[in-house]
Amino acid sequence: RLARERREEREKQHAAKETQILEKERKAKLQYEKQLEERQRKLKEQKQKEEQRRAAVEEKRKQKIEEEKERNEALMHRTLERNQRLETRQKRWSWGGSVTPDSESKTASKRSTSTANLKQTEAVMNKRLSSSAALLNASDRTRRSQLSPLDSSVISRLLAPTQASLARSKSAATLSAD
């Protein structure tokens, strides 16, 4: 009887140890599953944050491109306005007279004769100007190579002598020759 009781007691202890071991294994398994879920959740959050960061960077890049485009358009618009103002100013002070279409048709013959006279003296004036312009052109070319094509065309047009300046030079040369 004592041996049987000891055996039963050992079996109870053995069964209790097994249930404890099974309980520990179950808790460890639950803990492992929780850790796995937590890792997956963190990875998912990290991916979402990375996607949001990428989207924000892409949005900033698009915004910068748009701002640059607007800035370039505004610059082109200002340059075109400036060119138009310069052209109207040159027309206003040219030998042709007013800028209106009616006066242009009336003064067309006057312009053609004065233009023809200017072309004759233009060769003489170009020889005089070329010697002084040659000194400027070397430094101008290096500066112009750094400018945009639009700016360099505007500068070259501004540096070229106008018909009005050639006519004034011709009249000054005529007066000095007299």
Coordinates of N, CA, C and O in Angstrom, one line a residue:
R1 N 0.8 -1.2 0.0 CA 0.0 0.0 0.0 C 0.9 1.2 0.0 O 0.6 2.2 -0.7
L2 N 1.9 1.3 0.8 CA 2.8 2.4 0.9 C 3.5 2.6 -0.5 O 3.6 3.7 -1.0
A3 N 3.9 1.5 -1.1 CA 4.5 1.6 -2.4 C 3.6 2.1 -3.4 O 3.9 3.0 -4.3
R4 N 2.3 1.7 -3.3 CA 1.3 2.2 -4.3 C 1.1 3.6 -4.1 O 1.0 4.4 -5.0
E5 N 1.0 4.1 -2.8 CA 0.8 5.5 -2.5 C 2.0 6.3 -3.0 O 1.8 7.4 -3.6
R6 N 3.2 5.8 -2.8 CA 4.4 6.5 -3.3 C 4.3 6.6 -4.8 O 4.7 7.6 -5.4
R7 N 4.0 5.5 -5.5 CA 3.9 5.5 -6.9 C 2.8 6.5 -7.4 O 3.1 7.2 -8.3
E8 N 1.6 6.5 -6.8 CA 0.6 7.4 -7.1 C 1.1 8.9 -6.9 O 0.8 9.8 -7.7
E9 N 1.8 9.1 -5.8 CA 2.3 10.4 -5.5 C 3.3 10.8 -6.6 O 3.3 11.9 -7.1
R10 N 4.2 9.9 -7.0 CA 5.2 10.2 -8.1 C 4.5 10.5 -9.4 O 4.9 11.4 -10.1
E11 N 3.5 9.7 -9.6 CA 2.7 9.9 -10.9 C 2.0 11.3 -10.9 O 2.0 12.0 -11.9
K12 N 1.5 11.7 -9.7 CA 0.8 13.0 -9.6 C 1.9 14.1 -9.8 O 1.6 15.1 -10.6
Q13 N 3.1 13.9 -9.2 CA 4.1 14.9 -9.4 C 4.6 14.9 -10.8 O 4.8 16.0 -11.4
H14 N 4.7 13.7 -11.4 CA 5.1 13.6 -12.8 C 4.1 14.3 -13.7 O 4.4 15.1 -14.6
A15 N 2.8 14.1 -13.4 CA 1.7 14.7 -14.2 C 1.7 16.2 -14.0 O 1.6 17.0 -15.0
A16 N 2.0 16.7 -12.8 CA 2.0 18.1 -12.5 C 3.2 18.7 -13.3 O 3.1 19.8 -13.9
K17 N 4.4 18.1 -13.3 CA 5.5 18.6 -14.0 C 5.2 18.6 -15.5 O 5.6 19.6 -16.1
E18 N 4.6 17.6 -16.0 CA 4.2 17.6 -17.4 C 3.3 18.8 -17.8 O 3.5 19.4 -18.8
T19 N 2.3 19.0 -16.9 CA 1.4 20.1 -17.2 C 2.1 21.4 -17.1 O 1.8 22.3 -17.8
Q20 N 3.0 21.5 -16.1 CA 3.8 22.7 -16.0 C 4.7 23.0 -17.3 O 4.8 24.0 -17.8
I21 N 5.3 21.9 -17.7 CA 6.1 22.0 -19.0 C 5.2 22.3 -20.2 O 5.6 23.2 -21.0
L22 N 4.1 21.7 -20.3 CA 3.1 22.0 -21.4 C 2.7 23.5 -21.3 O 2.6 24.2 -22.3
E23 N 2.4 23.9 -20.0 CA 2.0 25.3 -19.8 C 3.1 26.3 -20.2 O 2.9 27.3 -20.9
K24 N 4.3 25.9 -19.8 CA 5.5 26.8 -20.2 C 5.7 26.8 -21.7 O 5.9 27.9 -22.3
E25 N 5.5 25.6 -22.4 CA 5.6 25.6 -23.8 C 4.5 26.4 -24.5 O 4.8 27.1 -25.5
R26 N 3.3 26.3 -24.0 CA 2.2 27.1 -24.5 C 2.5 28.6 -24.4 O 2.3 29.4 -25.3
K27 N 2.9 29.0 -23.2 CA 3.2 30.4 -22.9 C 4.4 30.9 -23.9 O 4.3 32.0 -24.4
A28 N 5.4 30.0 -24.0 CA 6.5 30.4 -24.9 C 6.0 30.5 -26.3 O 6.5 31.5 -27.1
K29 N 5.2 29.6 -26.7 CA 4.6 29.7 -28.1 C 3.8 31.0 -28.3 O 3.9 31.7 -29.3
L30 N 3.0 31.3 -27.3 CA 2.2 32.6 -27.4 C 3.1 33.8 -27.4 O 2.9 34.7 -28.2
Q31 N 4.1 33.7 -26.6 CA 5.1 34.9 -26.6 C 5.8 35.0 -27.9 O 5.9 36.1 -28.5
Y32 N 6.2 33.9 -28.5 CA 6.8 33.9 -29.8 C 5.9 34.4 -30.9 O 6.3 35.2 -31.7
E33 N 4.6 34.0 -30.9 CA 3.6 34.5 -31.8 C 3.4 36.0 -31.7 O 3.3 36.7 -32.6
K34 N 3.4 36.5 -30.4 CA 3.2 37.9 -30.2 C 4.4 38.7 -30.7 O 4.2 39.7 -31.3
Q35 N 5.6 38.1 -30.5 CA 6.8 38.8 -31.0 C 6.8 38.9 -32.5 O 7.1 39.9 -33.1
L36 N 6.4 37.8 -33.1 CA 6.3 37.7 -34.6 C 5.3 38.8 -35.1 O 5.6 39.5 -36.0
E37 N 4.1 38.8 -34.5 CA 3.1 39.8 -34.9 C 3.6 41.2 -34.7 O 3.4 42.1 -35.5
E38 N 4.3 41.5 -33.6 CA 4.9 42.8 -33.3 C 5.9 43.2 -34.4 O 5.9 44.3 -34.8
R39 N 6.8 42.2 -34.7 CA 7.8 42.5 -35.8 C 7.1 42.8 -37.1 O 7.5 43.8 -37.8
Q40 N 6.1 42.0 -37.4 CA 5.4 42.3 -38.7 C 4.7 43.7 -38.6 O 4.7 44.4 -39.6
R41 N 4.1 44.0 -37.5 CA 3.4 45.3 -37.4 C 4.5 46.5 -37.5 O 4.2 47.4 -38.3
K42 N 5.6 46.3 -36.9 CA 6.7 47.3 -37.0 C 7.2 47.4 -38.4 O 7.4 48.5 -38.9
L43 N 7.4 46.3 -39.1 CA 7.8 46.3 -40.5 C 6.8 47.0 -41.4 O 7.2 47.8 -42.2
K44 N 5.5 46.7 -41.1 CA 4.5 47.4 -41.9 C 4.5 48.9 -41.7 O 4.4 49.7 -42.6
E45 N 4.6 49.3 -40.4 CA 4.6 50.7 -40.1 C 5.9 51.4 -40.7 O 5.8 52.5 -41.3
Q46 N 7.0 50.7 -40.7 CA 8.2 51.2 -41.3 C 8.0 51.4 -42.8 O 8.5 52.4 -43.3
K47 N 7.4 50.4 -43.4 CA 7.2 50.5 -44.9 C 6.3 51.7 -45.2 O 6.5 52.4 -46.1
Q48 N 5.2 51.9 -44.4 CA 4.3 53.0 -44.6 C 5.0 54.3 -44.4 O 4.8 55.2 -45.2
K49 N 5.8 54.4 -43.4 CA 6.6 55.7 -43.1 C 7.5 55.9 -44.3 O 7.6 57.1 -44.8
E50 N 8.2 54.9 -44.8 CA 9.1 55.0 -45.9 C 8.3 55.5 -47.2 O 8.8 56.4 -47.9
E51 N 7.2 54.9 -47.4 CA 6.3 55.3 -48.6 C 5.9 56.7 -48.4 O 5.9 57.5 -49.4
Q52 N 5.5 57.1 -47.2 CA 5.1 58.5 -47.0 C 6.3 59.5 -47.2 O 6.1 60.5 -47.8
R53 N 7.4 59.1 -46.7 CA 8.6 59.9 -46.9 C 8.9 60.0 -48.4 O 9.2 61.1 -48.9
R54 N 8.9 58.9 -49.1 CA 9.1 59.0 -50.6 C 8.1 59.8 -51.3 O 8.4 60.6 -52.2
A55 N 6.8 59.7 -50.9 CA 5.8 60.5 -51.5 C 6.0 62.0 -51.2 O 5.9 62.9 -52.1
A56 N 6.5 62.3 -50.0 CA 6.7 63.7 -49.6 C 7.9 64.3 -50.5 O 7.9 65.4 -51.0
V57 N 9.0 63.4 -50.6 CA 10.1 63.9 -51.4 C 9.7 64.1 -52.8 O 10.1 65.1 -53.5
E58 N 8.9 63.2 -53.4 CA 8.5 63.3 -54.8 C 7.6 64.5 -54.9 O 7.7 65.3 -55.9
E59 N 6.7 64.8 -54.0 CA 5.9 66.0 -54.0 C 6.7 67.3 -54.0 O 6.5 68.2 -54.7
K60 N 7.8 67.3 -53.1 CA 8.7 68.4 -53.1 C 9.4 68.6 -54.4 O 9.5 69.7 -54.9
R61 N 9.8 67.5 -55.0 CA 10.6 67.6 -56.2 C 9.6 68.2 -57.3 O 10.0 69.0 -58.1
K62 N 8.4 67.7 -57.4 CA 7.4 68.2 -58.4 C 7.2 69.7 -58.1 O 7.1 70.4 -59.1
Q63 N 7.0 70.0 -56.9 CA 6.8 71.4 -56.5 C 8.0 72.3 -56.9 O 7.8 73.4 -57.5
K64 N 9.2 71.8 -56.7 CA 10.3 72.6 -57.1 C 10.4 72.8 -58.6 O 10.7 73.8 -59.1
I65 N 10.1 71.7 -59.3 CA 10.1 71.7 -60.8 C 9.0 72.7 -61.3 O 9.3 73.5 -62.2
E66 N 7.9 72.7 -60.6 CA 6.8 73.6 -61.0 C 7.2 75.1 -60.8 O 7.0 76.0 -61.6
E67 N 7.8 75.3 -59.6 CA 8.2 76.7 -59.2 C 9.3 77.1 -60.2 O 9.3 78.3 -60.7
E68 N 10.2 76.2 -60.6 CA 11.3 76.6 -61.5 C 10.7 76.9 -62.9 O 11.1 77.9 -63.6
K69 N 9.7 76.1 -63.3 CA 9.0 76.4 -64.6 C 8.3 77.7 -64.5 O 8.4 78.5 -65.5
E70 N 7.6 78.0 -63.4 CA 6.9 79.3 -63.3 C 7.9 80.5 -63.4 O 7.7 81.5 -64.0
R71 N 9.1 80.3 -62.7 CA 10.1 81.3 -62.6 C 10.7 81.6 -64.0 O 10.8 82.7 -64.5
N72 N 10.9 80.5 -64.8 CA 11.4 80.6 -66.1 C 10.4 81.3 -67.0 O 10.8 82.1 -67.9
E73 N 9.1 80.9 -66.9 CA 8.1 81.6 -67.7 C 8.0 83.1 -67.4 O 7.9 83.9 -68.3
A74 N 8.1 83.4 -66.1 CA 8.0 84.8 -65.7 C 9.2 85.6 -66.3 O 9.1 86.7 -66.8
L75 N 10.4 84.9 -66.2 CA 11.6 85.5 -66.8 C 11.5 85.7 -68.3 O 11.8 86.8 -68.8
M76 N 11.0 84.7 -69.0 CA 10.7 84.9 -70.4 C 9.8 86.0 -70.7 O 10.0 86.8 -71.6
H77 N 8.7 86.0 -69.9 CA 7.7 87.1 -70.1 C 8.3 88.5 -69.9 O 8.1 89.4 -70.7
R78 N 9.1 88.6 -68.8 CA 9.7 89.9 -68.6 C 10.7 90.3 -69.7 O 10.7 91.4 -70.2
T79 N 11.4 89.3 -70.2 CA 12.4 89.5 -71.3 C 11.7 89.9 -72.5 O 12.1 90.9 -73.2
L80 N 10.6 89.2 -72.9 CA 9.8 89.6 -74.1 C 9.3 91.0 -73.9 O 9.3 91.8 -74.9
E81 N 8.7 91.3 -72.8 CA 8.2 92.7 -72.6 C 9.3 93.7 -72.7 O 9.1 94.8 -73.4
R82 N 10.5 93.4 -72.2 CA 11.6 94.4 -72.2 C 12.0 94.5 -73.7 O 12.3 95.6 -74.2
N83 N 12.1 93.4 -74.4 CA 12.4 93.5 -75.9 C 11.4 94.3 -76.6 O 11.8 95.1 -77.5
Q84 N 10.1 94.1 -76.4 CA 9.1 94.9 -77.1 C 9.3 96.4 -76.7 O 9.1 97.2 -77.6
R85 N 9.5 96.7 -75.4 CA 9.7 98.1 -75.1 C 10.9 98.7 -75.8 O 10.9 99.8 -76.3
L86 N 12.0 97.9 -75.9 CA 13.2 98.4 -76.6 C 12.9 98.6 -78.0 O 13.4 99.6 -78.6
E87 N 12.2 97.7 -78.7 CA 11.9 97.8 -80.1 C 11.0 99.1 -80.3 O 11.2 99.8 -81.3
T88 N 10.0 99.3 -79.5 CA 9.2 100.5 -79.7 C 10.0 101.7 -79.4 O 9.8 102.7 -80.1
R89 N 10.9 101.7 -78.4 CA 11.7 102.9 -78.2 C 12.6 103.1 -79.4 O 12.8 104.3 -79.8
Q90 N 13.2 102.1 -80.0 CA 14.1 102.2 -81.1 C 13.3 102.8 -82.3 O 13.7 103.6 -83.0
K91 N 12.1 102.3 -82.5 CA 11.2 102.8 -83.6 C 10.8 104.2 -83.4 O 10.8 105.0 -84.3
R92 N 10.6 104.6 -82.1 CA 10.2 105.9 -81.8 C 11.3 106.9 -82.1 O 11.0 108.0 -82.6
W93 N 12.5 106.5 -81.9 CA 13.6 107.4 -82.1 C 14.3 107.2 -83.4 O 15.4 107.9 -83.7
S94 N 13.8 106.4 -84.3 CA 14.5 106.2 -85.5 C 14.1 107.3 -86.5 O 13.2 108.1 -86.2
W95 N 14.7 107.3 -87.7 CA 14.4 108.4 -88.7 C 13.0 108.2 -89.3 O 12.5 109.1 -90.0
G96 N 12.5 107.0 -89.1 CA 11.2 106.7 -89.7 C 10.0 107.5 -89.1 O 9.0 107.7 -89.8
G97 N 10.1 107.9 -87.9 CA 9.0 108.7 -87.3 C 8.2 107.8 -86.4 O 8.7 107.0 -85.7
S98 N 6.9 108.0 -86.4 CA 6.0 107.4 -85.4 C 5.9 105.9 -85.7 O 6.2 105.4 -86.7
V99 N 5.3 105.2 -84.7 CA 5.2 103.7 -84.8 C 3.9 103.3 -85.3 O 3.7 102.1 -85.6
T100 N 2.9 104.1 -85.4 CA 1.6 103.7 -85.9 C 1.6 103.2 -87.3 O 2.4 103.6 -88.1
P101 N 0.7 102.3 -87.6 CA 0.7 101.6 -88.9 C 0.4 102.6 -90.1 O 1.0 102.5 -91.1
D102 N -0.4 103.6 -89.9 CA -0.7 104.6 -90.9 C 0.5 105.4 -91.2 O 0.9 105.6 -92.4
S103 N 1.2 105.9 -90.2 CA 2.4 106.7 -90.4 C 3.5 105.8 -91.0 O 4.4 106.4 -91.8
E104 N 3.5 104.6 -90.8 CA 4.6 103.7 -91.3 C 4.4 103.6 -92.9 O 5.4 103.6 -93.6
S105 N 3.2 103.4 -93.3 CA 2.9 103.3 -94.8 C 3.3 104.7 -95.5 O 3.7 104.7 -96.6
K106 N 3.0 105.8 -94.8 CA 3.2 107.1 -95.4 C 4.7 107.4 -95.5 O 5.2 108.0 -96.4
T107 N 5.5 106.9 -94.5 CA 6.9 107.2 -94.4 C 7.8 106.1 -95.0 O 9.0 106.1 -94.9
A108 N 7.1 105.1 -95.6 CA 7.9 104.0 -96.2 C 8.9 104.5 -97.2 O 10.1 104.0 -97.3
S109 N 8.5 105.4 -98.1 CA 9.4 105.9 -99.1 C 10.6 106.7 -98.5 O 11.7 106.6 -98.9
K110 N 10.2 107.5 -97.5 CA 11.3 108.3 -96.8 C 12.3 107.3 -96.2 O 13.5 107.6 -96.2
R111 N 11.8 106.2 -95.6 CA 12.7 105.3 -94.9 C 13.6 104.6 -96.0 O 14.8 104.4 -95.7
S112 N 13.0 104.2 -97.1 CA 13.8 103.5 -98.1 C 15.0 104.4 -98.6 O 16.1 103.9 -98.8
T113 N 14.7 105.7 -98.8 CA 15.8 106.6 -99.2 C 16.8 106.8 -98.1 O 18.0 106.7 -98.4
S114 N 16.3 107.0 -96.9 CA 17.3 107.2 -95.8 C 18.0 105.9 -95.5 O 19.2 106.0 -95.2
T115 N 17.4 104.8 -95.7 CA 18.0 103.5 -95.5 C 19.1 103.3 -96.5 O 20.2 102.8 -96.2
A116 N 18.8 103.7 -97.7 CA 19.8 103.5 -98.8 C 21.0 104.4 -98.5 O 22.2 104.0 -98.7
N117 N 20.8 105.6 -98.1 CA 21.9 106.5 -97.7 C 22.7 106.0 -96.6 O 23.9 106.1 -96.5
L118 N 21.9 105.4 -95.6 CA 22.6 104.8 -94.5 C 23.5 103.6 -94.8 O 24.6 103.5 -94.3
K119 N 23.0 102.8 -95.7 CA 23.8 101.7 -96.1 C 25.1 102.1 -96.8 O 26.1 101.3 -96.7
Q120 N 25.1 103.2 -97.5 CA 26.3 103.6 -98.1 C 27.3 104.0 -97.1 O 28.5 103.7 -97.2
T121 N 26.9 104.7 -96.1 CA 27.8 105.1 -95.0 C 28.1 104.0 -94.0 O 29.0 104.2 -93.2
E122 N 27.2 103.0 -94.0 CA 27.3 102.0 -93.0 C 28.7 101.3 -93.2 O 29.3 101.0 -92.2
A123 N 29.2 101.1 -94.4 CA 30.5 100.4 -94.6 C 31.6 101.3 -94.0 O 32.5 100.7 -93.3
V124 N 31.5 102.6 -94.2 CA 32.5 103.5 -93.6 C 32.5 103.4 -92.1 O 33.5 103.3 -91.4
M125 N 31.3 103.5 -91.6 CA 31.1 103.5 -90.1 C 31.5 102.2 -89.5 O 32.1 102.1 -88.4
N126 N 31.2 101.1 -90.2 CA 31.6 99.8 -89.7 C 33.1 99.6 -89.6 O 33.6 99.0 -88.7
K127 N 33.9 100.2 -90.5 CA 35.3 100.2 -90.5 C 35.8 100.9 -89.2 O 36.7 100.4 -88.5
R128 N 35.2 102.1 -88.9 CA 35.6 102.8 -87.7 C 35.2 102.1 -86.5 O 36.0 102.0 -85.5
L129 N 34.0 101.5 -86.5 CA 33.5 100.8 -85.3 C 34.2 99.5 -85.1 O 34.4 99.1 -83.9
S130 N 34.6 98.8 -86.1 CA 35.2 97.5 -86.0 C 36.5 97.6 -85.2 O 36.9 96.6 -84.5
S131 N 37.3 98.7 -85.4 CA 38.6 98.7 -84.7 C 38.3 98.8 -83.2 O 39.0 98.2 -82.4
S132 N 37.3 99.7 -82.8 CA 37.1 99.8 -81.3 C 36.3 98.6 -80.8 O 36.4 98.1 -79.7
A133 N 35.4 98.0 -81.7 CA 34.6 96.9 -81.2 C 35.5 95.6 -81.1 O 35.1 94.7 -80.3
A134 N 36.6 95.5 -81.8 CA 37.4 94.3 -81.8 C 38.0 94.2 -80.4 O 38.1 93.1 -79.9
L135 N 38.3 95.3 -79.7 CA 38.8 95.2 -78.4 C 37.8 94.7 -77.4 O 38.0 94.0 -76.5
L136 N 36.5 95.2 -77.6 CA 35.4 94.8 -76.7 C 35.0 93.4 -77.0 O 34.6 92.7 -76.0
N137 N 35.0 92.9 -78.2 CA 34.5 91.6 -78.6 C 35.2 90.5 -77.8 O 34.5 89.5 -77.5
A138 N 36.5 90.5 -77.6 CA 37.2 89.4 -77.0 C 36.6 89.2 -75.6 O 36.3 88.1 -75.2
S139 N 36.5 90.3 -74.8 CA 35.9 90.1 -73.4 C 34.4 89.8 -73.5 O 33.9 89.1 -72.6
D140 N 33.7 90.4 -74.5 CA 32.3 90.1 -74.6 C 32.0 88.7 -74.9 O 31.0 88.1 -74.4
R141 N 32.8 88.1 -75.7 CA 32.6 86.7 -76.1 C 32.6 85.8 -74.9 O 31.8 84.9 -74.8
T142 N 33.6 86.0 -74.0 CA 33.7 85.2 -72.9 C 32.5 85.4 -71.9 O 32.0 84.4 -71.4
R143 N 32.1 86.6 -71.8 CA 30.9 86.9 -71.0 C 29.7 86.3 -71.6 O 28.8 85.7 -70.9
R144 N 29.5 86.4 -72.9 CA 28.3 85.9 -73.6 C 28.2 84.4 -73.5 O 27.1 83.8 -73.5
S145 N 29.4 83.7 -73.5 CA 29.3 82.3 -73.5 C 28.7 81.8 -72.1 O 28.2 80.7 -72.1
Q146 N 28.8 82.6 -71.1 CA 28.2 82.3 -69.8 C 26.7 82.6 -69.8 O 26.0 82.2 -68.9
L147 N 26.2 83.4 -70.7 CA 24.8 83.8 -70.7 C 23.9 82.8 -71.4 O 24.4 82.0 -72.2
S148 N 22.6 82.9 -71.2 CA 21.7 82.0 -72.0 C 21.6 82.5 -73.4 O 21.9 83.7 -73.6
P149 N 21.1 81.7 -74.3 CA 21.0 82.2 -75.7 C 20.1 83.4 -75.9 O 20.4 84.3 -76.7
L150 N 19.0 83.4 -75.1 CA 18.1 84.6 -75.3 C 18.8 85.9 -74.8 O 18.7 86.9 -75.5
D151 N 19.5 85.8 -73.6 CA 20.2 87.0 -73.1 C 21.3 87.4 -74.1 O 21.5 88.6 -74.3
S152 N 22.0 86.5 -74.6 CA 23.1 86.9 -75.5 C 22.6 87.5 -76.8 O 23.2 88.4 -77.3
S153 N 21.4 87.0 -77.3 CA 20.9 87.6 -78.5 C 20.4 89.1 -78.2 O 20.5 90.0 -79.0
V154 N 19.8 89.3 -77.0 CA 19.4 90.6 -76.6 C 20.6 91.5 -76.5 O 20.6 92.7 -77.0
I155 N 21.7 91.0 -75.9 CA 22.9 91.9 -75.7 C 23.5 92.2 -77.1 O 23.9 93.3 -77.3
S156 N 23.6 91.2 -78.0 CA 24.2 91.5 -79.3 C 23.3 92.5 -80.1 O 23.9 93.3 -80.8
R157 N 22.0 92.4 -79.9 CA 21.1 93.4 -80.6 C 21.3 94.8 -80.0 O 21.3 95.8 -80.7
L158 N 21.6 94.9 -78.7 CA 21.8 96.2 -78.1 C 23.1 96.7 -78.4 O 23.3 98.0 -78.5
L159 N 24.1 95.9 -78.6 CA 25.5 96.4 -79.0 C 25.6 96.8 -80.5 O 26.4 97.6 -80.8
A160 N 24.7 96.2 -81.3 CA 24.8 96.6 -82.7 C 24.3 98.0 -82.9 O 23.3 98.5 -82.3
P161 N 25.0 98.8 -83.8 CA 24.5 100.2 -84.0 C 23.2 100.2 -84.7 O 22.9 99.4 -85.6
T162 N 22.3 101.1 -84.3 CA 21.0 101.3 -84.9 C 21.1 102.2 -86.1 O 22.1 102.9 -86.3
Q163 N 20.1 102.2 -86.9 CA 20.0 103.1 -88.1 C 20.1 104.6 -87.6 O 20.8 105.4 -88.3
A164 N 19.5 104.9 -86.5 CA 19.5 106.2 -86.0 C 20.9 106.7 -85.6 O 21.3 107.8 -85.9
S165 N 21.6 105.8 -84.9 CA 23.0 106.1 -84.5 C 23.9 106.2 -85.7 O 24.8 107.1 -85.8
L166 N 23.7 105.4 -86.7 CA 24.5 105.5 -88.0 C 24.2 106.8 -88.7 O 25.1 107.4 -89.2
A167 N 22.9 107.2 -88.7 CA 22.5 108.4 -89.4 C 23.1 109.6 -88.7 O 23.6 110.5 -89.3
R168 N 23.1 109.6 -87.3 CA 23.7 110.7 -86.6 C 25.2 110.8 -86.8 O 25.8 111.8 -87.0
S169 N 25.8 109.6 -86.9 CA 27.3 109.6 -87.2 C 27.6 110.1 -88.5 O 28.5 110.8 -88.8
K170 N 26.7 109.7 -89.5 CA 26.9 110.2 -90.9 C 26.7 111.7 -91.0 O 27.6 112.4 -91.6
S171 N 25.7 112.2 -90.3 CA 25.5 113.7 -90.3 C 26.6 114.4 -89.6 O 27.1 115.5 -90.0
A172 N 27.2 113.8 -88.5 CA 28.3 114.4 -87.8 C 29.5 114.4 -88.7 O 30.3 115.3 -88.8
A173 N 29.7 113.3 -89.4 CA 30.9 113.1 -90.3 C 30.7 114.1 -91.5 O 31.7 114.7 -91.9
T174 N 29.5 114.3 -92.0 CA 29.3 115.3 -93.1 C 29.6 116.7 -92.6 O 30.2 117.5 -93.3
L175 N 29.1 117.0 -91.4 CA 29.4 118.4 -90.9 C 30.8 118.6 -90.6 O 31.3 119.7 -90.9
S176 N 31.5 117.6 -90.1 CA 33.0 117.8 -89.9 C 33.7 117.9 -91.2 O 34.8 118.6 -91.3
A177 N 33.3 117.2 -92.2 CA 34.0 117.2 -93.5 C 33.7 118.6 -94.1 O 34.6 119.1 -94.8
D178 N 32.5 119.1 -94.0 CA 32.3 120.5 -94.5 C 33.1 121.5 -93.8 O 33.7 122.4 -94.4

